[in-house]
Amino acid sequence: MAKYKLEYVWLDGKKPIPELRGKTTIKDFEKPPALADLPLWGFDGSSTMQAEGRSSDCILKPVAIYPDGARKSAYIVLSEVMLPDGTPHPSNMRAATPDDPDLWFGFEQEYFLYKDGRPLGFPEEGYPAPQGPYYCGVGYKYMGSLARQIVEEHLDLCLHAGINHEGINAEVAKGQWEFQIFGKGSHKAADDLWVARYLMARLCEKYEVDLQLHCKPIRGDWNGSGMHTNFSTRLLREVGGKEYFEALMAAFENNIGAHIEVYGPDNHLRLTGHHETQSIDKFNYGLSDRGASIRLPVNFIRNGYRGYLEDRRPNSEADPYQIVARIWKTVESVGEPALV
Ligand code: ADP
Ligand code: MN
Ligand code: MN
Ligand code: MN
């Protein structure tokens, strides 16, 4: 028998976007544990905005396990919050979407690293040199030294955890970065994204830095942070066709408000029609168009309207479970064209 540290991580009841919570339990296992070996656990919902009536016990149901490279003999146990009767807690957005294996998602998480109330590299007073050289930039004068150290350490923690990272890059504003996570099924990428946020927020503690997910932390001529959501369905990947694509886009256009509602708070500050965004109340799509609501990758039309689509509207703070649930709903509403 050996002792393992299990960090049960869950999402609290904060609205509109939950925050991450976690606590450790030590358990004995004969060999490294798998998901099926992990017991249910509980917590006091009255301290996390999840208490229902007078009974404050909430249940943690493990749904995914990740090796935790920051601790010895340790795992992160991503958990759904359940009511004592075993049904999902109202705050449990993951449970609201079936895990549809045909839906694939790729999230581009943009974020700032903040210290002393401002982005890394911003002077105490005023602003650094304007945007331009920071995007995918290199050199101390542009990047500083701390940000990349954190970004690289985070990347290694994520890869060690088995998170399906696809890449990282420095972003347009100073102190702004991005990582991309891809997953097949409606849960995998969203699960990985929450755990990646957890790993970053925890890693940053030792540098006295904060993960800043607000979509427009600096007003003025500085880019906001998005979370472009790339998605594809089996139909889009394998069949495609103009007719299905246009039916799908019509469904998106008919649901602008419902999508924006779950695409992250304060998005009107970011979706202005400037800084590579479309206005919040408009919907359009375009080939390689970074000013569109939905961008079609360069070969999408040439490939017979086949491939994936990039919804550019979700912002950095959005809850990936709610994004996935909404896209799933809109895709479902179109159904399968008769010819397929
Ligand atoms: P850009 O910055 O040009 O928008 P990125 O390389 O940052 O492009 O992001 C592209 C995203 O598209 C990645 O997250 C990737 O996982 C995702 N992606 C690629 N193919 C698919 C697919 N078939 N279905 C869903 N997402 C996909
Ligand atoms: Mn990107
Ligand atoms: Mn980006
Ligand atoms: Mn993008």
mmCIF file of C-alpha atoms and ligand atoms in Angstrom:
data_model
loop_
_atom_site.group_PDB
_atom_site.id
_atom_site.type_symbol
_atom_site.label_atom_id
_atom_site.label_comp_id
_atom_site.label_asym_id
_atom_site.label_seq_id
_atom_site.Cartn_x
_atom_site.Cartn_y
_atom_site.Cartn_z
ATOM 1 C CA MET A 1 0.000 0.000 0.000
ATOM 2 C CA ALA A 2 1.157 3.525 -0.722
ATOM 3 C CA LYS A 3 -0.312 6.860 0.221
ATOM 4 C CA TYR A 4 -1.556 9.228 -2.476
ATOM 5 C CA LYS A 5 -2.622 12.848 -2.276
ATOM 6 C CA LEU A 6 -5.888 13.380 -4.089
ATOM 7 C CA GLU A 7 -6.860 16.960 -4.770
ATOM 8 C CA TYR A 8 -10.612 16.966 -5.397
ATOM 9 C CA VAL A 9 -11.313 19.986 -7.585
ATOM 10 C CA TRP A 10 -14.806 21.316 -8.280
ATOM 11 C CA LEU A 11 -16.658 24.407 -9.460
ATOM 12 C CA ASP A 12 -18.471 26.512 -6.902
ATOM 13 C CA GLY A 13 -21.828 28.300 -7.156
ATOM 14 C CA LYS A 14 -20.563 31.741 -8.164
ATOM 15 C CA LYS A 15 -22.642 33.393 -10.886
ATOM 16 C CA PRO A 16 -22.395 33.826 -13.813
ATOM 17 C CA ILE A 17 -19.026 32.060 -13.833
ATOM 18 C CA PRO A 18 -18.068 29.553 -11.163
ATOM 19 C CA GLU A 19 -14.720 29.613 -9.411
ATOM 20 C CA LEU A 20 -12.436 26.678 -8.766
ATOM 21 C CA ARG A 21 -12.220 25.062 -5.350
ATOM 22 C CA GLY A 22 -10.103 22.158 -4.185
ATOM 23 C CA LYS A 23 -9.172 20.150 -1.107
ATOM 24 C CA THR A 24 -6.920 17.193 -0.439
ATOM 25 C CA THR A 25 -7.632 13.759 0.900
ATOM 26 C CA ILE A 26 -4.949 11.122 1.522
ATOM 27 C CA LYS A 27 -5.816 7.578 0.483
ATOM 28 C CA ASP A 28 -4.003 4.235 0.346
ATOM 29 C CA PHE A 29 -3.844 2.324 -2.920
ATOM 30 C CA GLU A 30 -1.929 -0.769 -3.962
ATOM 31 C CA LYS A 31 -1.183 0.736 -7.359
ATOM 32 C CA PRO A 32 -1.698 4.221 -8.797
ATOM 33 C CA PRO A 33 -5.446 4.849 -8.726
ATOM 34 C CA ALA A 34 -7.745 4.979 -11.743
ATOM 35 C CA LEU A 35 -11.020 6.905 -11.902
ATOM 36 C CA ALA A 36 -13.052 3.856 -10.834
ATOM 37 C CA ASP A 37 -10.982 3.557 -7.611
ATOM 38 C CA LEU A 38 -11.881 7.029 -6.372
ATOM 39 C CA PRO A 39 -14.576 7.392 -3.717
ATOM 40 C CA LEU A 40 -17.294 10.017 -3.570
ATOM 41 C CA TRP A 41 -16.456 12.842 -1.177
ATOM 42 C CA GLY A 42 -18.309 15.851 0.216
ATOM 43 C CA PHE A 43 -17.989 19.479 1.252
ATOM 44 C CA ASP A 44 -19.892 22.260 2.964
ATOM 45 C CA GLY A 45 -21.967 23.946 0.281
ATOM 46 C CA SER A 46 -22.833 26.872 2.539
ATOM 47 C CA SER A 47 -19.272 28.155 2.032
ATOM 48 C CA THR A 48 -19.315 27.875 -1.759
ATOM 49 C CA MET A 49 -22.697 29.388 -2.651
ATOM 50 C CA GLN A 50 -24.066 25.884 -3.174
ATOM 51 C CA ALA A 51 -26.137 25.261 -0.044
ATOM 52 C CA GLU A 52 -29.693 24.259 -0.767
ATOM 53 C CA GLY A 53 -32.091 25.102 2.037
ATOM 54 C CA ARG A 54 -30.977 23.888 5.460
ATOM 55 C CA SER A 55 -28.878 20.949 4.432
ATOM 56 C CA SER A 56 -25.472 22.156 3.326
ATOM 57 C CA ASP A 57 -23.813 18.861 2.378
ATOM 58 C CA CYS A 58 -22.825 18.572 -1.255
ATOM 59 C CA ILE A 59 -21.341 15.479 -2.855
ATOM 60 C CA LEU A 60 -18.203 15.371 -4.998
ATOM 61 C CA LYS A 61 -18.421 12.779 -7.749
ATOM 62 C CA PRO A 62 -15.063 12.119 -9.467
ATOM 63 C CA VAL A 63 -15.338 12.401 -13.253
ATOM 64 C CA ALA A 64 -11.703 12.630 -14.390
ATOM 65 C CA ILE A 65 -8.266 12.026 -12.875
ATOM 66 C CA TYR A 66 -5.032 13.855 -13.737
ATOM 67 C CA PRO A 67 -1.484 13.199 -12.483
ATOM 68 C CA ASP A 68 -0.391 16.227 -10.420
ATOM 69 C CA GLY A 69 3.217 17.039 -11.291
ATOM 70 C CA ALA A 70 3.513 19.766 -8.679
ATOM 71 C CA ARG A 71 3.239 17.333 -5.762
ATOM 72 C CA LYS A 72 4.704 13.939 -4.907
ATOM 73 C CA SER A 73 2.391 10.913 -5.357
ATOM 74 C CA ALA A 74 -0.530 13.114 -6.231
ATOM 75 C CA TYR A 75 -3.535 13.403 -8.503
ATOM 76 C CA ILE A 76 -6.094 16.031 -9.341
ATOM 77 C CA VAL A 77 -9.590 14.583 -9.202
ATOM 78 C CA LEU A 78 -11.984 16.694 -11.240
ATOM 79 C CA SER A 79 -15.415 16.274 -9.665
ATOM 80 C CA GLU A 80 -19.019 17.117 -10.412
ATOM 81 C CA VAL A 81 -21.106 18.546 -7.581
ATOM 82 C CA MET A 82 -24.127 16.418 -6.721
ATOM 83 C CA LEU A 83 -27.006 16.753 -4.275
ATOM 84 C CA PRO A 84 -27.186 14.203 -1.449
ATOM 85 C CA ASP A 85 -29.895 12.313 -3.394
ATOM 86 C CA GLY A 86 -27.387 11.697 -6.186
ATOM 87 C CA THR A 87 -28.868 14.097 -8.735
ATOM 88 C CA PRO A 88 -26.742 16.930 -10.188
ATOM 89 C CA HIS A 89 -26.568 20.141 -8.151
ATOM 90 C CA PRO A 90 -28.185 23.079 -10.028
ATOM 91 C CA SER A 91 -24.709 24.647 -10.373
ATOM 92 C CA ASN A 92 -23.397 21.512 -12.109
ATOM 93 C CA MET A 93 -23.225 22.625 -15.738
ATOM 94 C CA ARG A 94 -21.194 19.638 -16.871
ATOM 95 C CA ALA A 95 -24.099 17.333 -16.149
ATOM 96 C CA ALA A 96 -26.343 19.437 -18.395
ATOM 97 C CA THR A 97 -24.707 18.172 -21.603
ATOM 98 C CA PRO A 98 -24.440 14.577 -22.713
ATOM 99 C CA ASP A 99 -20.915 13.540 -23.633
ATOM 100 C CA ASP A 100 -21.491 13.398 -27.389
ATOM 101 C CA PRO A 101 -18.447 11.662 -28.935
ATOM 102 C CA ASP A 102 -19.160 13.232 -32.354
ATOM 103 C CA LEU A 103 -18.638 16.789 -31.111
ATOM 104 C CA TRP A 104 -15.011 17.902 -30.963
ATOM 105 C CA PHE A 105 -13.858 21.129 -29.355
ATOM 106 C CA GLY A 106 -10.681 23.176 -29.401
ATOM 107 C CA PHE A 107 -10.463 26.103 -26.967
ATOM 108 C CA GLU A 108 -7.962 28.929 -27.374
ATOM 109 C CA GLN A 109 -7.646 30.258 -23.835
ATOM 110 C CA GLU A 110 -6.270 33.804 -23.765
ATOM 111 C CA TYR A 111 -5.336 35.332 -20.418
ATOM 112 C CA PHE A 112 -3.217 37.937 -18.696
ATOM 113 C CA LEU A 113 -0.745 37.358 -15.890
ATOM 114 C CA TYR A 114 -1.216 40.051 -13.248
ATOM 115 C CA LYS A 115 1.012 41.309 -10.482
ATOM 116 C CA ASP A 116 0.269 44.253 -8.194
ATOM 117 C CA GLY A 117 -2.986 44.945 -10.026
ATOM 118 C CA ARG A 118 -1.544 45.234 -13.536
ATOM 119 C CA PRO A 119 -0.239 42.970 -16.313
ATOM 120 C CA LEU A 120 3.312 41.659 -16.005
ATOM 121 C CA GLY A 121 5.566 44.168 -17.737
ATOM 122 C CA PHE A 122 3.304 47.178 -17.209
ATOM 123 C CA PRO A 123 5.073 50.031 -15.384
ATOM 124 C CA GLU A 124 3.681 51.292 -12.078
ATOM 125 C CA GLU A 125 2.440 54.449 -13.806
ATOM 126 C CA GLY A 126 1.262 54.728 -17.395
ATOM 127 C CA TYR A 127 1.716 52.139 -20.113
ATOM 128 C CA PRO A 128 4.459 50.152 -21.814
ATOM 129 C CA ALA A 129 5.242 50.673 -25.522
ATOM 130 C CA PRO A 130 2.129 50.072 -27.643
ATOM 131 C CA GLN A 131 1.020 46.689 -29.000
ATOM 132 C CA GLY A 132 2.902 45.360 -31.971
ATOM 133 C CA PRO A 133 6.011 43.429 -30.969
ATOM 134 C CA TYR A 134 4.501 41.308 -28.184
ATOM 135 C CA TYR A 135 2.449 38.826 -30.270
ATOM 136 C CA CYS A 136 4.627 35.702 -30.564
ATOM 137 C CA GLY A 137 7.487 37.978 -29.541
ATOM 138 C CA VAL A 138 10.893 37.165 -28.155
ATOM 139 C CA GLY A 139 13.459 39.069 -26.128
ATOM 140 C CA TYR A 140 13.559 40.456 -22.600
ATOM 141 C CA LYS A 141 12.581 43.973 -23.681
ATOM 142 C CA TYR A 142 9.251 42.686 -24.973
ATOM 143 C CA MET A 143 8.541 39.620 -22.877
ATOM 144 C CA GLY A 144 10.232 40.336 -19.537
ATOM 145 C CA SER A 145 11.487 37.225 -17.759
ATOM 146 C CA LEU A 146 8.821 36.019 -15.369
ATOM 147 C CA ALA A 147 5.915 35.429 -17.757
ATOM 148 C CA ARG A 148 7.617 32.846 -19.946
ATOM 149 C CA GLN A 149 8.932 31.038 -16.881
ATOM 150 C CA ILE A 150 5.368 30.633 -15.601
ATOM 151 C CA VAL A 151 3.996 29.744 -19.034
ATOM 152 C CA GLU A 152 6.619 27.020 -19.569
ATOM 153 C CA GLU A 153 6.145 25.553 -16.103
ATOM 154 C CA HIS A 154 2.395 25.503 -16.673
ATOM 155 C CA LEU A 155 2.806 23.783 -20.025
ATOM 156 C CA ASP A 156 4.897 21.021 -18.436
ATOM 157 C CA LEU A 157 2.361 20.562 -15.630
ATOM 158 C CA CYS A 158 -0.450 20.276 -18.183
ATOM 159 C CA LEU A 159 1.414 17.769 -20.368
ATOM 160 C CA HIS A 160 2.324 15.731 -17.284
ATOM 161 C CA ALA A 161 -1.358 15.732 -16.329
ATOM 162 C CA GLY A 162 -2.327 14.332 -19.718
ATOM 163 C CA ILE A 163 -4.115 17.509 -20.735
ATOM 164 C CA ASN A 164 -4.409 17.672 -24.474
ATOM 165 C CA HIS A 165 -2.526 20.924 -25.029
ATOM 166 C CA GLU A 166 -2.023 21.786 -28.678
ATOM 167 C CA GLY A 167 0.193 24.814 -28.271
ATOM 168 C CA ILE A 168 0.970 28.099 -26.579
ATOM 169 C CA ASN A 169 1.765 31.605 -27.810
ATOM 170 C CA ALA A 170 2.389 35.081 -26.511
ATOM 171 C CA GLU A 171 -0.568 37.320 -27.392
ATOM 172 C CA VAL A 172 -1.022 40.827 -28.735
ATOM 173 C CA ALA A 173 -1.051 42.787 -25.463
ATOM 174 C CA LYS A 174 1.913 42.897 -23.117
ATOM 175 C CA GLY A 175 1.542 40.270 -20.397
ATOM 176 C CA GLN A 176 -1.097 38.385 -22.428
ATOM 177 C CA TRP A 177 -0.722 34.725 -23.411
ATOM 178 C CA GLU A 178 -2.716 31.845 -24.902
ATOM 179 C CA PHE A 179 -2.859 28.072 -24.740
ATOM 180 C CA GLN A 180 -4.943 25.764 -26.882
ATOM 181 C CA ILE A 181 -6.668 22.600 -25.734
ATOM 182 C CA PHE A 182 -8.381 20.091 -28.012
ATOM 183 C CA GLY A 183 -10.642 17.181 -27.130
ATOM 184 C CA LYS A 184 -12.982 14.708 -28.778
ATOM 185 C CA GLY A 185 -16.402 14.513 -27.121
ATOM 186 C CA SER A 186 -18.285 17.316 -25.446
ATOM 187 C CA HIS A 187 -16.599 16.885 -22.063
ATOM 188 C CA LYS A 188 -12.879 16.217 -22.605
ATOM 189 C CA ALA A 189 -11.677 19.646 -23.782
ATOM 190 C CA ALA A 190 -13.852 21.480 -21.244
ATOM 191 C CA ASP A 191 -12.620 19.221 -18.400
ATOM 192 C CA ASP A 192 -9.018 19.742 -19.467
ATOM 193 C CA LEU A 193 -9.534 23.492 -19.707
ATOM 194 C CA TRP A 194 -10.835 23.804 -16.154
ATOM 195 C CA VAL A 195 -7.949 21.712 -14.836
ATOM 196 C CA ALA A 196 -5.469 23.798 -16.878
ATOM 197 C CA ARG A 197 -6.938 26.948 -15.297
ATOM 198 C CA TYR A 198 -6.609 25.320 -11.877
ATOM 199 C CA LEU A 199 -2.969 24.391 -12.492
ATOM 200 C CA MET A 200 -2.174 27.922 -13.671
ATOM 201 C CA ALA A 201 -3.920 29.686 -10.784
ATOM 202 C CA ARG A 202 -2.162 27.438 -8.254
ATOM 203 C CA LEU A 203 1.242 27.702 -9.946
ATOM 204 C CA CYS A 204 0.995 31.501 -9.997
ATOM 205 C CA GLU A 205 0.594 31.639 -6.209
ATOM 206 C CA LYS A 206 4.301 31.069 -5.609
ATOM 207 C CA TYR A 207 5.208 33.949 -7.963
ATOM 208 C CA GLU A 208 2.684 36.261 -6.289
ATOM 209 C CA VAL A 209 0.999 36.505 -9.668
ATOM 210 C CA ASP A 210 -2.679 36.092 -10.547
ATOM 211 C CA LEU A 211 -4.352 34.488 -13.515
ATOM 212 C CA GLN A 212 -6.483 37.314 -14.918
ATOM 213 C CA LEU A 213 -9.331 35.924 -16.991
ATOM 214 C CA HIS A 214 -11.410 39.094 -17.382
ATOM 215 C CA CYS A 215 -12.091 39.708 -21.072
ATOM 216 C CA LYS A 216 -11.076 43.375 -21.118
ATOM 217 C CA PRO A 217 -8.858 44.100 -18.126
ATOM 218 C CA ILE A 218 -7.204 47.149 -19.708
ATOM 219 C CA ARG A 219 -9.353 49.734 -21.428
ATOM 220 C CA GLY A 220 -8.078 51.596 -24.451
ATOM 221 C CA ASP A 221 -5.981 50.331 -27.306
ATOM 222 C CA TRP A 222 -5.116 46.985 -25.753
ATOM 223 C CA ASN A 223 -6.555 43.678 -26.923
ATOM 224 C CA GLY A 224 -9.099 41.927 -24.782
ATOM 225 C CA SER A 225 -8.954 38.189 -24.067
ATOM 226 C CA GLY A 226 -11.089 35.698 -25.901
ATOM 227 C CA MET A 227 -11.588 31.990 -25.830
ATOM 228 C CA HIS A 228 -12.174 31.173 -29.477
ATOM 229 C CA THR A 229 -14.126 27.942 -29.542
ATOM 230 C CA ASN A 230 -13.346 25.690 -32.475
ATOM 231 C CA PHE A 231 -15.839 22.920 -32.993
ATOM 232 C CA SER A 232 -16.797 20.239 -35.450
ATOM 233 C CA THR A 233 -19.484 17.610 -35.721
ATOM 234 C CA ARG A 234 -19.299 14.319 -37.561
ATOM 235 C CA LEU A 235 -21.474 15.860 -40.272
ATOM 236 C CA LEU A 236 -19.179 18.859 -40.646
ATOM 237 C CA ARG A 237 -16.051 16.728 -40.739
ATOM 238 C CA GLU A 238 -17.226 13.917 -42.997
ATOM 239 C CA VAL A 239 -20.150 15.181 -45.055
ATOM 240 C CA GLY A 240 -20.246 18.964 -45.035
ATOM 241 C CA GLY A 241 -21.943 20.639 -47.978
ATOM 242 C CA LYS A 242 -23.220 24.161 -48.459
ATOM 243 C CA GLU A 243 -26.806 23.279 -47.565
ATOM 244 C CA TYR A 244 -26.016 21.806 -44.152
ATOM 245 C CA PHE A 245 -23.521 24.556 -43.393
ATOM 246 C CA GLU A 246 -26.040 27.293 -44.207
ATOM 247 C CA ALA A 247 -28.740 25.603 -42.113
ATOM 248 C CA LEU A 248 -26.293 25.448 -39.206
ATOM 249 C CA MET A 249 -25.330 29.113 -39.578
ATOM 250 C CA ALA A 250 -29.017 30.110 -39.731
ATOM 251 C CA ALA A 251 -29.530 28.321 -36.403
ATOM 252 C CA PHE A 252 -26.604 30.232 -34.913
ATOM 253 C CA GLU A 253 -27.979 33.510 -36.249
ATOM 254 C CA ASN A 254 -31.398 32.791 -34.733
ATOM 255 C CA ASN A 255 -29.811 32.298 -31.333
ATOM 256 C CA ILE A 256 -27.399 35.232 -31.050
ATOM 257 C CA GLY A 257 -28.678 36.223 -27.600
ATOM 258 C CA ALA A 258 -28.692 32.695 -26.196
ATOM 259 C CA HIS A 259 -25.093 32.165 -27.280
ATOM 260 C CA ILE A 260 -23.845 35.533 -26.035
ATOM 261 C CA GLU A 261 -25.514 34.847 -22.685
ATOM 262 C CA VAL A 262 -23.078 32.008 -21.967
ATOM 263 C CA TYR A 263 -20.063 33.374 -23.847
ATOM 264 C CA GLY A 264 -18.704 35.169 -20.782
ATOM 265 C CA PRO A 265 -19.466 38.308 -18.745
ATOM 266 C CA ASP A 266 -18.697 41.875 -19.878
ATOM 267 C CA ASN A 267 -18.301 40.686 -23.457
ATOM 268 C CA HIS A 268 -19.710 44.000 -24.762
ATOM 269 C CA LEU A 269 -16.401 45.548 -23.691
ATOM 270 C CA ARG A 270 -14.542 43.173 -25.989
ATOM 271 C CA LEU A 271 -16.891 42.454 -28.912
ATOM 272 C CA THR A 272 -16.818 45.976 -30.303
ATOM 273 C CA GLY A 273 -16.064 45.380 -33.977
ATOM 274 C CA HIS A 274 -12.441 46.391 -33.314
ATOM 275 C CA HIS A 275 -9.360 44.414 -32.250
ATOM 276 C CA GLU A 276 -10.262 41.440 -34.467
ATOM 277 C CA THR A 277 -13.824 41.064 -33.166
ATOM 278 C CA GLN A 278 -17.381 41.380 -34.469
ATOM 279 C CA SER A 279 -19.907 43.573 -32.595
ATOM 280 C CA ILE A 280 -21.767 41.756 -29.843
ATOM 281 C CA ASP A 281 -25.222 42.165 -31.423
ATOM 282 C CA LYS A 282 -24.234 41.101 -34.954
ATOM 283 C CA PHE A 283 -23.705 37.671 -36.441
ATOM 284 C CA ASN A 284 -21.751 36.843 -39.556
ATOM 285 C CA TYR A 285 -19.313 34.265 -40.845
ATOM 286 C CA GLY A 286 -16.390 34.610 -43.176
ATOM 287 C CA LEU A 287 -13.546 32.700 -44.752
ATOM 288 C CA SER A 288 -10.339 33.489 -42.837
ATOM 289 C CA ASP A 289 -12.145 36.558 -41.441
ATOM 290 C CA ARG A 290 -10.904 37.482 -37.963
ATOM 291 C CA GLY A 291 -13.520 40.202 -37.742
ATOM 292 C CA ALA A 292 -16.372 37.690 -38.119
ATOM 293 C CA SER A 293 -18.431 36.009 -35.390
ATOM 294 C CA ILE A 294 -17.573 32.632 -36.903
ATOM 295 C CA ARG A 295 -14.419 32.192 -38.945
ATOM 296 C CA LEU A 296 -14.130 29.412 -41.507
ATOM 297 C CA PRO A 297 -10.589 28.030 -41.765
ATOM 298 C CA VAL A 298 -8.915 28.840 -45.070
ATOM 299 C CA ASN A 299 -9.669 25.485 -46.776
ATOM 300 C CA PHE A 300 -13.191 24.997 -45.421
ATOM 301 C CA ILE A 301 -15.116 25.951 -48.579
ATOM 302 C CA ARG A 302 -12.574 24.424 -50.950
ATOM 303 C CA ASN A 303 -13.024 21.150 -49.034
ATOM 304 C CA GLY A 304 -16.758 21.168 -49.757
ATOM 305 C CA TYR A 305 -17.823 23.027 -46.596
ATOM 306 C CA ARG A 306 -16.101 20.371 -44.539
ATOM 307 C CA GLY A 307 -13.969 20.738 -41.423
ATOM 308 C CA TYR A 308 -14.291 22.748 -38.235
ATOM 309 C CA LEU A 309 -15.624 26.217 -37.417
ATOM 310 C CA GLU A 310 -14.200 28.859 -35.103
ATOM 311 C CA ASP A 311 -16.733 30.730 -32.965
ATOM 312 C CA ARG A 312 -14.715 33.812 -32.019
ATOM 313 C CA ARG A 313 -17.242 35.268 -29.591
ATOM 314 C CA PRO A 314 -16.695 33.320 -26.329
ATOM 315 C CA ASN A 315 -14.430 35.222 -23.966
ATOM 316 C CA SER A 316 -11.571 34.234 -21.726
ATOM 317 C CA GLU A 317 -13.703 34.036 -18.593
ATOM 318 C CA ALA A 318 -16.509 31.918 -20.036
ATOM 319 C CA ASP A 319 -17.408 28.526 -18.594
ATOM 320 C CA PRO A 320 -16.487 25.949 -21.272
ATOM 321 C CA TYR A 321 -19.280 23.627 -20.072
ATOM 322 C CA GLN A 322 -21.874 26.299 -20.786
ATOM 323 C CA ILE A 323 -20.331 27.058 -24.196
ATOM 324 C CA VAL A 324 -20.369 23.375 -25.089
ATOM 325 C CA ALA A 325 -23.954 22.963 -23.885
ATOM 326 C CA ARG A 326 -25.145 25.895 -26.014
ATOM 327 C CA ILE A 327 -23.310 24.829 -29.169
ATOM 328 C CA TRP A 328 -24.590 21.275 -28.677
ATOM 329 C CA LYS A 329 -28.143 22.614 -28.417
ATOM 330 C CA THR A 330 -27.867 24.715 -31.583
ATOM 331 C CA VAL A 331 -26.264 21.857 -33.514
ATOM 332 C CA GLU A 332 -28.984 19.470 -32.301
ATOM 333 C CA SER A 333 -31.732 21.861 -33.417
ATOM 334 C CA VAL A 334 -30.564 21.549 -37.036
ATOM 335 C CA GLY A 335 -30.686 17.759 -37.009
ATOM 336 C CA GLU A 336 -29.426 15.645 -39.873
ATOM 337 C CA PRO A 337 -30.232 16.802 -43.401
ATOM 338 C CA ALA A 338 -32.425 14.283 -45.248
ATOM 339 C CA LEU A 339 -29.759 13.551 -47.839
ATOM 340 C CA VAL A 340 -27.271 12.204 -45.305
HETATM 341 P P1 ADP B 1 -5.876 30.551 -34.581
HETATM 342 O O1 ADP B 1 -5.120 31.314 -33.528
HETATM 343 O O2 ADP B 1 -5.392 30.794 -35.972
HETATM 344 O O3 ADP B 1 -7.361 30.743 -34.468
HETATM 345 P P2 ADP B 1 -5.102 28.107 -33.128
HETATM 346 O O4 ADP B 1 -4.051 27.183 -33.698
HETATM 347 O O5 ADP B 1 -4.767 28.908 -31.937
HETATM 348 O O6 ADP B 1 -5.619 28.986 -34.378
HETATM 349 O O7 ADP B 1 -6.401 27.247 -32.761
HETATM 350 C C1 ADP B 1 -7.005 26.347 -33.640
HETATM 351 C C2 ADP B 1 -7.857 25.413 -32.826
HETATM 352 O O8 ADP B 1 -8.679 24.593 -33.654
HETATM 353 C C3 ADP B 1 -7.087 24.446 -31.941
HETATM 354 O O9 ADP B 1 -7.564 24.593 -30.624
HETATM 355 C C4 ADP B 1 -7.436 23.077 -32.515
HETATM 356 O O10 ADP B 1 -7.492 22.112 -31.519
HETATM 357 C C5 ADP B 1 -8.815 23.324 -33.081
HETATM 358 N N1 ADP B 1 -9.234 22.317 -34.070
HETATM 359 C C6 ADP B 1 -8.512 21.829 -35.108
HETATM 360 N N2 ADP B 1 -9.225 20.895 -35.784
HETATM 361 C C7 ADP B 1 -10.426 20.790 -35.159
HETATM 362 C C8 ADP B 1 -11.607 19.988 -35.379
HETATM 363 N N3 ADP B 1 -11.713 19.108 -36.389
HETATM 364 N N4 ADP B 1 -12.644 20.143 -34.518
HETATM 365 C C9 ADP B 1 -12.581 21.041 -33.517
HETATM 366 N N5 ADP B 1 -11.506 21.804 -33.261
HETATM 367 C C10 ADP B 1 -10.426 21.694 -34.063
HETATM 368 MN MN MN B 2 -4.948 30.972 -31.429
HETATM 369 MN MN MN B 3 -5.370 34.276 -29.805
HETATM 370 MN MN MN B 4 -8.495 31.723 -32.960
#
